[in-house]
mmCIF file of C-alpha atoms in Angstrom:
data_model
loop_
_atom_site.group_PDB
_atom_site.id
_atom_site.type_symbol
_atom_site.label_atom_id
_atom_site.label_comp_id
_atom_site.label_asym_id
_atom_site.label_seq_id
_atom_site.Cartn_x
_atom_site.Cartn_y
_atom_site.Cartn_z
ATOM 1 C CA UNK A 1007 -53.780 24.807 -39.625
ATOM 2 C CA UNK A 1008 -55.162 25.419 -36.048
ATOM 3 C CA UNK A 1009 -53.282 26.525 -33.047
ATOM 4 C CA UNK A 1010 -54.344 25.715 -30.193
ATOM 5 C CA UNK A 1011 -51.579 27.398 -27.679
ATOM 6 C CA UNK A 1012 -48.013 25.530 -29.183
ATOM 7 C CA UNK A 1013 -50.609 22.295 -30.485
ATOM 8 C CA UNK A 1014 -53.239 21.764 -33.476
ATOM 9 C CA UNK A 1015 -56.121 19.173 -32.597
ATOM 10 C CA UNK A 1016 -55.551 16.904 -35.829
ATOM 11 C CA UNK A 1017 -59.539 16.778 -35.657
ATOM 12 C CA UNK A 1018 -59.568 20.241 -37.178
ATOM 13 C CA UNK A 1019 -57.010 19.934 -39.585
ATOM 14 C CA UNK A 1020 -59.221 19.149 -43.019
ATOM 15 C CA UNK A 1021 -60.174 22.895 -42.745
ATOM 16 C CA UNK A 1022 -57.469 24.087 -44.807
ATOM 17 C CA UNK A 1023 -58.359 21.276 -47.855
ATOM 18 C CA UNK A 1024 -61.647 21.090 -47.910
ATOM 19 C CA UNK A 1025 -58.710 24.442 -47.712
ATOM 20 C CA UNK A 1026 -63.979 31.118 -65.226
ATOM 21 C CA UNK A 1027 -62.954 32.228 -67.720
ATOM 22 C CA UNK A 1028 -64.924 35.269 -68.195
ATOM 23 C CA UNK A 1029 -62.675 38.262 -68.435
ATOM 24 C CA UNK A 1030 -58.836 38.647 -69.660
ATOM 25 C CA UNK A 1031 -56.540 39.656 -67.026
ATOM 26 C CA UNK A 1032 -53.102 41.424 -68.464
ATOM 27 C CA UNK A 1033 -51.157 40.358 -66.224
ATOM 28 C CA UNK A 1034 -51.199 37.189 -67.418
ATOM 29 C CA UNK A 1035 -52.422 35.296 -70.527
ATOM 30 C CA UNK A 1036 -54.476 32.475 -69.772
ATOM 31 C CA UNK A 1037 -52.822 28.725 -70.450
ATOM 32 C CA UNK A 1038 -55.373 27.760 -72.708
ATOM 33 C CA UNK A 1039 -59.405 27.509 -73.651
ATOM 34 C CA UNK A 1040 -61.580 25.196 -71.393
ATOM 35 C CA UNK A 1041 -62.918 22.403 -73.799
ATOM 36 C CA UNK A 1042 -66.446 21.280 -73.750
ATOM 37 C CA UNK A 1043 -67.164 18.584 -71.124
ATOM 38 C CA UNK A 1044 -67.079 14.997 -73.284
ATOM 39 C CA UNK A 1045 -70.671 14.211 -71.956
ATOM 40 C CA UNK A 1046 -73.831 16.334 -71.127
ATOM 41 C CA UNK A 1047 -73.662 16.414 -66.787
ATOM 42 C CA UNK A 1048 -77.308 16.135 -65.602
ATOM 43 C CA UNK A 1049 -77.239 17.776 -62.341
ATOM 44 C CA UNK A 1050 -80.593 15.341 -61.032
ATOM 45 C CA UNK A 1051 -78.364 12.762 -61.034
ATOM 46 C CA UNK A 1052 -75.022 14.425 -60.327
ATOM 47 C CA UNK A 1053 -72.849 12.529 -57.940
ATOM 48 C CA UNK A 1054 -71.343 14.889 -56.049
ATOM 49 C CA UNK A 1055 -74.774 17.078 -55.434
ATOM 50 C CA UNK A 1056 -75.047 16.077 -52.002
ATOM 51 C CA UNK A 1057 -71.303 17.201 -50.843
ATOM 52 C CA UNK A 1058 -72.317 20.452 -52.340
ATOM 53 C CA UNK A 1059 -74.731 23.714 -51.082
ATOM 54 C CA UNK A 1060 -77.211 22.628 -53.663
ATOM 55 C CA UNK A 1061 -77.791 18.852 -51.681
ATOM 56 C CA UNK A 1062 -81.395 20.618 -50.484
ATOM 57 C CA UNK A 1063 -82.071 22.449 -53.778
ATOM 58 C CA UNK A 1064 -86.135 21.847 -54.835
ATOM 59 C CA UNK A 1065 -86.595 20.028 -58.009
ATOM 60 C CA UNK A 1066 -87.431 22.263 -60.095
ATOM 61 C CA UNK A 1067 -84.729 24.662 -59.285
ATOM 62 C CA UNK A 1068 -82.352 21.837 -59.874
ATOM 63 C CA UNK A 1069 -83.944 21.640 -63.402
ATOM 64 C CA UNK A 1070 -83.152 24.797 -63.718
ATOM 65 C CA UNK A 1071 -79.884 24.715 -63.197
ATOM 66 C CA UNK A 1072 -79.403 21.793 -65.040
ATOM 67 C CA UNK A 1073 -80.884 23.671 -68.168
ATOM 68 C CA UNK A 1074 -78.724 26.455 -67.811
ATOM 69 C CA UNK A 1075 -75.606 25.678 -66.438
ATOM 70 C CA UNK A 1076 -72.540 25.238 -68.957
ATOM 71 C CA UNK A 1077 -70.202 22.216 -67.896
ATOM 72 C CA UNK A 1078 -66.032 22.453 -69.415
ATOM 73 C CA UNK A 1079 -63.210 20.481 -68.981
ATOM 74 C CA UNK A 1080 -59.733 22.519 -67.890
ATOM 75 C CA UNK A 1081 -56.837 20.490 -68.077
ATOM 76 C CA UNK A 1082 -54.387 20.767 -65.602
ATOM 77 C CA UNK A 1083 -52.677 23.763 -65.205
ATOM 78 C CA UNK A 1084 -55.284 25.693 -66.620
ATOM 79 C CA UNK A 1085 -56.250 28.855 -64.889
ATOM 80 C CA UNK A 1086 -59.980 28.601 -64.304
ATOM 81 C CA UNK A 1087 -60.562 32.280 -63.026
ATOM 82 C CA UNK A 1088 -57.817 35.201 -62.409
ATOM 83 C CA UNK A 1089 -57.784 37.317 -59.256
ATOM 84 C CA UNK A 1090 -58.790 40.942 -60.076
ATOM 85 C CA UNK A 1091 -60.829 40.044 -62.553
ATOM 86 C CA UNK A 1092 -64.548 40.506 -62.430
ATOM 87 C CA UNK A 1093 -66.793 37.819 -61.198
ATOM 88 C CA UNK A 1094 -70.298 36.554 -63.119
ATOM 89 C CA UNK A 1095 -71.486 33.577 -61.391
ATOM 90 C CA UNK A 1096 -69.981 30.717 -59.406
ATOM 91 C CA UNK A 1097 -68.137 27.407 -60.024
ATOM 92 C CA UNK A 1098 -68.933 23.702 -59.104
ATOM 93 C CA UNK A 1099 -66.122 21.490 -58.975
ATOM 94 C CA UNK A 1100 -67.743 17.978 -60.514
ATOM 95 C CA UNK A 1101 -64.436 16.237 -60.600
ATOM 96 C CA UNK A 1102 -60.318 17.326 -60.359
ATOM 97 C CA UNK A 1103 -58.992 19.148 -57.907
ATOM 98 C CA UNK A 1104 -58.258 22.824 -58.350
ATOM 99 C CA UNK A 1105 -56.362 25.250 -56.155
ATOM 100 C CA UNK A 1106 -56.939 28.608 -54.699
ATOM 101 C CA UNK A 1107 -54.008 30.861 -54.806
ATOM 102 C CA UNK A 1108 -52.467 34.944 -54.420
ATOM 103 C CA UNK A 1109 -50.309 36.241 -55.882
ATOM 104 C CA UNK A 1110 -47.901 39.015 -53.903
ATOM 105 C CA UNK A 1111 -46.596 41.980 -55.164
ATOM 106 C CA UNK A 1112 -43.428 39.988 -55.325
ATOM 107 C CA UNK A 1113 -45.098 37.649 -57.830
ATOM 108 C CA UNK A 1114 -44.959 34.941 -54.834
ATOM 109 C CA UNK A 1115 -48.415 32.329 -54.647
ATOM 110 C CA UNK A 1116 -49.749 31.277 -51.337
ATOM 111 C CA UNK A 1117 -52.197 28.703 -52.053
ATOM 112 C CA UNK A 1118 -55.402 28.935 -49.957
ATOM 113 C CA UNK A 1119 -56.809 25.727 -50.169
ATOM 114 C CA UNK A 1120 -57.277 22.924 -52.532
ATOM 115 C CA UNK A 1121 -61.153 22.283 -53.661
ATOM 116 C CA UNK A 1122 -62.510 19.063 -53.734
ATOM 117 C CA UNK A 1123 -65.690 17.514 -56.258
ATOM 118 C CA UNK A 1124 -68.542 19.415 -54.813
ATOM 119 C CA UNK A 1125 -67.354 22.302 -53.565
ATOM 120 C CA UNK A 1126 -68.225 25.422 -55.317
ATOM 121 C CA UNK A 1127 -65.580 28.262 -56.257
ATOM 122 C CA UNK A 1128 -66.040 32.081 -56.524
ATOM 123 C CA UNK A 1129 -68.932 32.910 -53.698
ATOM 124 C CA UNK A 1130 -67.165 35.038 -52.320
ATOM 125 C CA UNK A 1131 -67.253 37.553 -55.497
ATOM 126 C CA UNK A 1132 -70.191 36.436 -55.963
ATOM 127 C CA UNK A 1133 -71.909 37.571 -52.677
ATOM 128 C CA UNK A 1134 -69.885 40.450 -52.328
ATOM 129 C CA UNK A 1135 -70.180 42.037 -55.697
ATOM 130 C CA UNK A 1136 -65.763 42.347 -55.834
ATOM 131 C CA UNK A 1137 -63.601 41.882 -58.361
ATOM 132 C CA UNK A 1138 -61.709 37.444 -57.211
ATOM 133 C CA UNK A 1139 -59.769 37.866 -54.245
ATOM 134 C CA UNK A 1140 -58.188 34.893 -55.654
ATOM 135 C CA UNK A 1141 -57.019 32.332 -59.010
ATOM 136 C CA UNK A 1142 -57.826 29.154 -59.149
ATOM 137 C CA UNK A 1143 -56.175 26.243 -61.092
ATOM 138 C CA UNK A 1144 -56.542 23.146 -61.978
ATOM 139 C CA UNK A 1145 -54.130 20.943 -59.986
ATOM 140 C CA UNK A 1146 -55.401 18.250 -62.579
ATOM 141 C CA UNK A 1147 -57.816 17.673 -65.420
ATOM 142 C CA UNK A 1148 -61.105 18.944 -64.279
ATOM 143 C CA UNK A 1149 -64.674 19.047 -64.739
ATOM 144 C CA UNK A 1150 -66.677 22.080 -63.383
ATOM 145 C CA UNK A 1151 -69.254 23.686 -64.227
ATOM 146 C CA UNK A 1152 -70.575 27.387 -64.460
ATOM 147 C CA UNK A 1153 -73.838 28.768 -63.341
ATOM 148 C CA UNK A 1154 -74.648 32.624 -63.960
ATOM 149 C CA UNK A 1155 -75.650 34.888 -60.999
ATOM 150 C CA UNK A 1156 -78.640 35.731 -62.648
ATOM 151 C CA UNK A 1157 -79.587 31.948 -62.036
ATOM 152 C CA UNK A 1158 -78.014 32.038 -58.410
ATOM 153 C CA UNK A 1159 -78.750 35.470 -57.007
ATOM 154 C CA UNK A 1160 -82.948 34.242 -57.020
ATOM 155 C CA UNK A 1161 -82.045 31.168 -55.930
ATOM 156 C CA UNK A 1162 -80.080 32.385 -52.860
ATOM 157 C CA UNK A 1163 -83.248 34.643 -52.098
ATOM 158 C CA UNK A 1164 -86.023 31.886 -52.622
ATOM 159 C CA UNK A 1165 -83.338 29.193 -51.025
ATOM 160 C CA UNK A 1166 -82.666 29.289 -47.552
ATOM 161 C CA UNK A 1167 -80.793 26.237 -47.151
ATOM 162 C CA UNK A 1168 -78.162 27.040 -50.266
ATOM 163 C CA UNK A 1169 -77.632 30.550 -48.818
ATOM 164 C CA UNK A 1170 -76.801 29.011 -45.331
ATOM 165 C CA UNK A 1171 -74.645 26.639 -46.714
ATOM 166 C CA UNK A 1172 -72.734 29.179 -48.705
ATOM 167 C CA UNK A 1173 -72.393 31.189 -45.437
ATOM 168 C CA UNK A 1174 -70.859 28.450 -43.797
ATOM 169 C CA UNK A 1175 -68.645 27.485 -45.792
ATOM 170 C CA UNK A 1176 -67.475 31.142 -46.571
ATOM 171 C CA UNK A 1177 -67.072 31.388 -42.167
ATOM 172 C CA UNK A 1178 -65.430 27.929 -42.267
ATOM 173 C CA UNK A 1179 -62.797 29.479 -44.813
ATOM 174 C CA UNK A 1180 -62.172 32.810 -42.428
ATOM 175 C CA UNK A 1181 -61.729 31.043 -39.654
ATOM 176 C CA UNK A 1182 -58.439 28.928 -41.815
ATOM 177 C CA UNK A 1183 -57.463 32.061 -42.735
ATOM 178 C CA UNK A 1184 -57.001 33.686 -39.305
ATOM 179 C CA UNK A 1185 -55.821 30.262 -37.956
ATOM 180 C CA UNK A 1186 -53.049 29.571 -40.819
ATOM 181 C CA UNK A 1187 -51.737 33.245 -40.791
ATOM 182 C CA UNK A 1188 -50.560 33.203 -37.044
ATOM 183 C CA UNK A 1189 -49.710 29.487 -37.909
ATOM 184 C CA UNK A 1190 -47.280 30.904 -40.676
ATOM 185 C CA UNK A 1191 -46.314 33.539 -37.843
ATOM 186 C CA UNK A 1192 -45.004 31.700 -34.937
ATOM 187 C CA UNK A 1193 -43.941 28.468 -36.402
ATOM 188 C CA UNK A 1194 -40.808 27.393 -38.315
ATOM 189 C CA UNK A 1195 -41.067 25.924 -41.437
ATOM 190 C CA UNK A 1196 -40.148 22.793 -40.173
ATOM 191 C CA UNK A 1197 -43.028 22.264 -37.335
ATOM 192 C CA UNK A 1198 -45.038 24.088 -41.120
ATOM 193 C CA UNK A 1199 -43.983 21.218 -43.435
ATOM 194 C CA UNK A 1200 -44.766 18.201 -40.799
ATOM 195 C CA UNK A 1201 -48.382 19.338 -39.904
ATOM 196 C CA UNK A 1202 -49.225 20.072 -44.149
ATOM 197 C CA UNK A 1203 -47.975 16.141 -44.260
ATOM 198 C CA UNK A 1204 -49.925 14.997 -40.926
ATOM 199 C CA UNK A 1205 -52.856 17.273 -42.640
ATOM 200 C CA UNK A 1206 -52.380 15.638 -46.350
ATOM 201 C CA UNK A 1207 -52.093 12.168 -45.010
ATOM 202 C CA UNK A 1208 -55.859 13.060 -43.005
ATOM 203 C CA UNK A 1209 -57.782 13.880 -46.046
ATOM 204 C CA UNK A 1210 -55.723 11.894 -48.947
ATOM 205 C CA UNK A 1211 -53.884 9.058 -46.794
ATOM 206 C CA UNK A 1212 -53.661 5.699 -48.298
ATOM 207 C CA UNK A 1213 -52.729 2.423 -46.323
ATOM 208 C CA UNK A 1214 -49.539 1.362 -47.424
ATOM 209 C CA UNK A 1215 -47.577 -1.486 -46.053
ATOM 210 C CA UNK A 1216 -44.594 1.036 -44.984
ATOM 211 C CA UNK A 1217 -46.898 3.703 -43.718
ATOM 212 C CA UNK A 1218 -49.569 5.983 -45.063
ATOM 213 C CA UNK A 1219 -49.179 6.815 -48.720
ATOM 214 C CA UNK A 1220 -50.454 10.507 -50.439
ATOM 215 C CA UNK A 1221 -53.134 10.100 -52.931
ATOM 216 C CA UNK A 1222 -52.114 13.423 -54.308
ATOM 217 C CA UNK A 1223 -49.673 14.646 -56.457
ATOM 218 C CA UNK A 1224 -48.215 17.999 -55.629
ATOM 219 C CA UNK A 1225 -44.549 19.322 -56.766
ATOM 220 C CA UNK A 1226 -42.280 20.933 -54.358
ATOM 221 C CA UNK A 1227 -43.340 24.170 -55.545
ATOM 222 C CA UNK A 1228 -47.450 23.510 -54.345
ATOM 223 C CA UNK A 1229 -46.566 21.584 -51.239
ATOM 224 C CA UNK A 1230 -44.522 25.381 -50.859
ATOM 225 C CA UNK A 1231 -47.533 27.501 -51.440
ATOM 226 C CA UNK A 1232 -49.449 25.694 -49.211
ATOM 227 C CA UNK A 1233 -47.473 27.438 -46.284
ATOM 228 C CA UNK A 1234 -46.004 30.215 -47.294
ATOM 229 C CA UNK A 1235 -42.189 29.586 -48.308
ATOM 230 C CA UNK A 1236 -40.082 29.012 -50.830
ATOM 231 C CA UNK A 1237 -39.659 26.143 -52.694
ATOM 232 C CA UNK A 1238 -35.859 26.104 -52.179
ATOM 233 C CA UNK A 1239 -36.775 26.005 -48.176
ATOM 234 C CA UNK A 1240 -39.522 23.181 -48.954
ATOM 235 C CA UNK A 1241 -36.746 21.250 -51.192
ATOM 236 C CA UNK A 1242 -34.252 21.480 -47.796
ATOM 237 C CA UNK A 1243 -37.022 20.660 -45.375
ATOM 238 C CA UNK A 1244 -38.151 17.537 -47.486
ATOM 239 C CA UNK A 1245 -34.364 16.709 -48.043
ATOM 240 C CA UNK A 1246 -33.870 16.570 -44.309
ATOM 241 C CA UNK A 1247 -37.172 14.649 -43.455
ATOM 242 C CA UNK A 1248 -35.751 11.807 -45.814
ATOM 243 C CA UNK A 1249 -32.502 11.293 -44.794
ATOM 244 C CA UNK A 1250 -34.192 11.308 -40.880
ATOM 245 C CA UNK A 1251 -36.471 8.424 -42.585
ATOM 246 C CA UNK A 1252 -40.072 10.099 -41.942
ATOM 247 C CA UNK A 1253 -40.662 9.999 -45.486
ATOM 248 C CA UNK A 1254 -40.111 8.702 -48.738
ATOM 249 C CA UNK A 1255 -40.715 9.656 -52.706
ATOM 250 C CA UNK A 1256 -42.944 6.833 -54.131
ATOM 251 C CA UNK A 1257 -43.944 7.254 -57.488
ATOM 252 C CA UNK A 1258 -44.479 11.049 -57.763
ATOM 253 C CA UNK A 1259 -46.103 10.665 -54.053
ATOM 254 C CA UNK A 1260 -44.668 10.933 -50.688
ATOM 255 C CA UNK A 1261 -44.939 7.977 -48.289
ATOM 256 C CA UNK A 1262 -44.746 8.989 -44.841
ATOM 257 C CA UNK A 1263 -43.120 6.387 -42.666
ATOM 258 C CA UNK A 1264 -43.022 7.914 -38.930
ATOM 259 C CA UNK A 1265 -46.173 9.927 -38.379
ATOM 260 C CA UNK A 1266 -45.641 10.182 -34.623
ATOM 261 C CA UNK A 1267 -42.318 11.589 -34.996
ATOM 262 C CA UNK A 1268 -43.839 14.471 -38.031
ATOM 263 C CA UNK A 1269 -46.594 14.883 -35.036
ATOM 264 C CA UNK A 1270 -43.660 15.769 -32.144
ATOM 265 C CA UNK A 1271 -42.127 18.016 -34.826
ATOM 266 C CA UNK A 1272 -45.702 19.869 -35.433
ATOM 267 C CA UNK A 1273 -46.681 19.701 -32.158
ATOM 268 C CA UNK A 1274 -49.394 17.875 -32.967
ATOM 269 C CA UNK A 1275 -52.232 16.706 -30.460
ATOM 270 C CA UNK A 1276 -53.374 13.096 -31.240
#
């Protein structure tokens, strides 16, 4: 989230949510082998191209791509790539939703931000040559598909556009990063639980008749991650936001039902 003095503009809020395989990582064994995507995903026609860095990509290079890209589907809970291990090209999410996460020394996640159908996954390895900073899993079945960096490293030299893009979106996620950690610093995890709500309901908000209902299904101990504490302090905070009546469980979701009082408690700037 961004602070702005003791406020967040909710304009910048969808920062934080849009906030492989290869290799075996000991420290834990993976939940499972990708299966092969049911259907052959032709990336001329792909749906989601044009939310991605490759929306500008020349035809031919798209045929190339296409030709030599690999496309699986990871179920969710699957563990897509581990941090630490060794990067060899970079992700496209076609559809799911899979999360970005550390792990402390503690054994703690803090989820970095949830990626959306046409983002990409694991640039940052991939430009810098490093080991993941970071695991990714799928919050729900997913389709994504791999493309080697010996297929992306000439087209980020010959491709000015799909570098740029890249870039951005690798400054985009620094600037969350420096934003959410004095976020996590100087506010209680009270004003922290009402502005992940106000910043859910922006990006997945659904018109209900009560209120605004969350497309997206996240347990206690995800909604957690996503700001640092534990999911017995997330359980309390949720407890006590439901007996004030700001929200409600529906279905697995959570149905917010005061948004201007979750925006006094974050602080919130309308």
């Amino acid at each position: 989230m961004i602070v702005i003095s003791s406020q967040i503009d909710l304009r910048q809020l969808a920062l934080i949510i849009n906030l492989p395989c290869d290799g075996y990582d000991q420290r834990r064994a993976p939940t499972g082998t990708p299966e092969l995507s049911s259907a052959p995903l032709d990336c001329t026609i792909c749906p989601v191209r044009h939310l991605s860095a490759f929306k500008s990509l020349e035809p031919e290079l798209v045929d190339l791509v296409n030709d030599q890209k690999r496309s699986n589907l990871y179920r969710k809970g699957q563990i897509v790539f581990y941090e630490g291990n060794p990067s060899y090209g970079l992700f496209c999410l076609n559809s799911g939703r899979v999360k970005l996460f550390k792990t402390t020394a503690e054994g703690k996640r803090l989820t970095l931000r949830i990626a959306e159908p046409g983002d990409q996954l694991g640039y940052l390895s991939l430009l810098s040559g490093q080991p993941y900073s970071a695991s990714a899993e799928a919050l729900e079945d997913s389709v994504i598909c791999f493309i080697d960096r010996k297929i992306i490293y000439p087209i980020l030299s010959e491709q000015k556009d799909v570098s740029w893009a890249i870039l951005q979106n690798l400054a985009k996620e620094m600037i969350v990063a420096q934003d959410r950690a004095i976020d996590i610093a100087h506010r209680s995890v009270r004003e922290r639980m009402a502005g992940l709500l106000l910043l859910l309901k922006v990006k997945y908000g659904r018109e209900h008749e009560e209120g605004m209902l969350l497309d997206l299904k996240l347990s206690r101990s995800e909604l957690a991650d996503l700001i640092g504490i534990s999911e017995e302090t997330a359980v309390r905070v949720l407890t006590d936001f439901r007996e004030e009546l700001l929200i409600r469980d529906q279905n697995r979701q959570i149905l917010i039902l005061a948004q201007e009082k979750l925006s006094d408690i974050a602080g919130f700037l309308d």
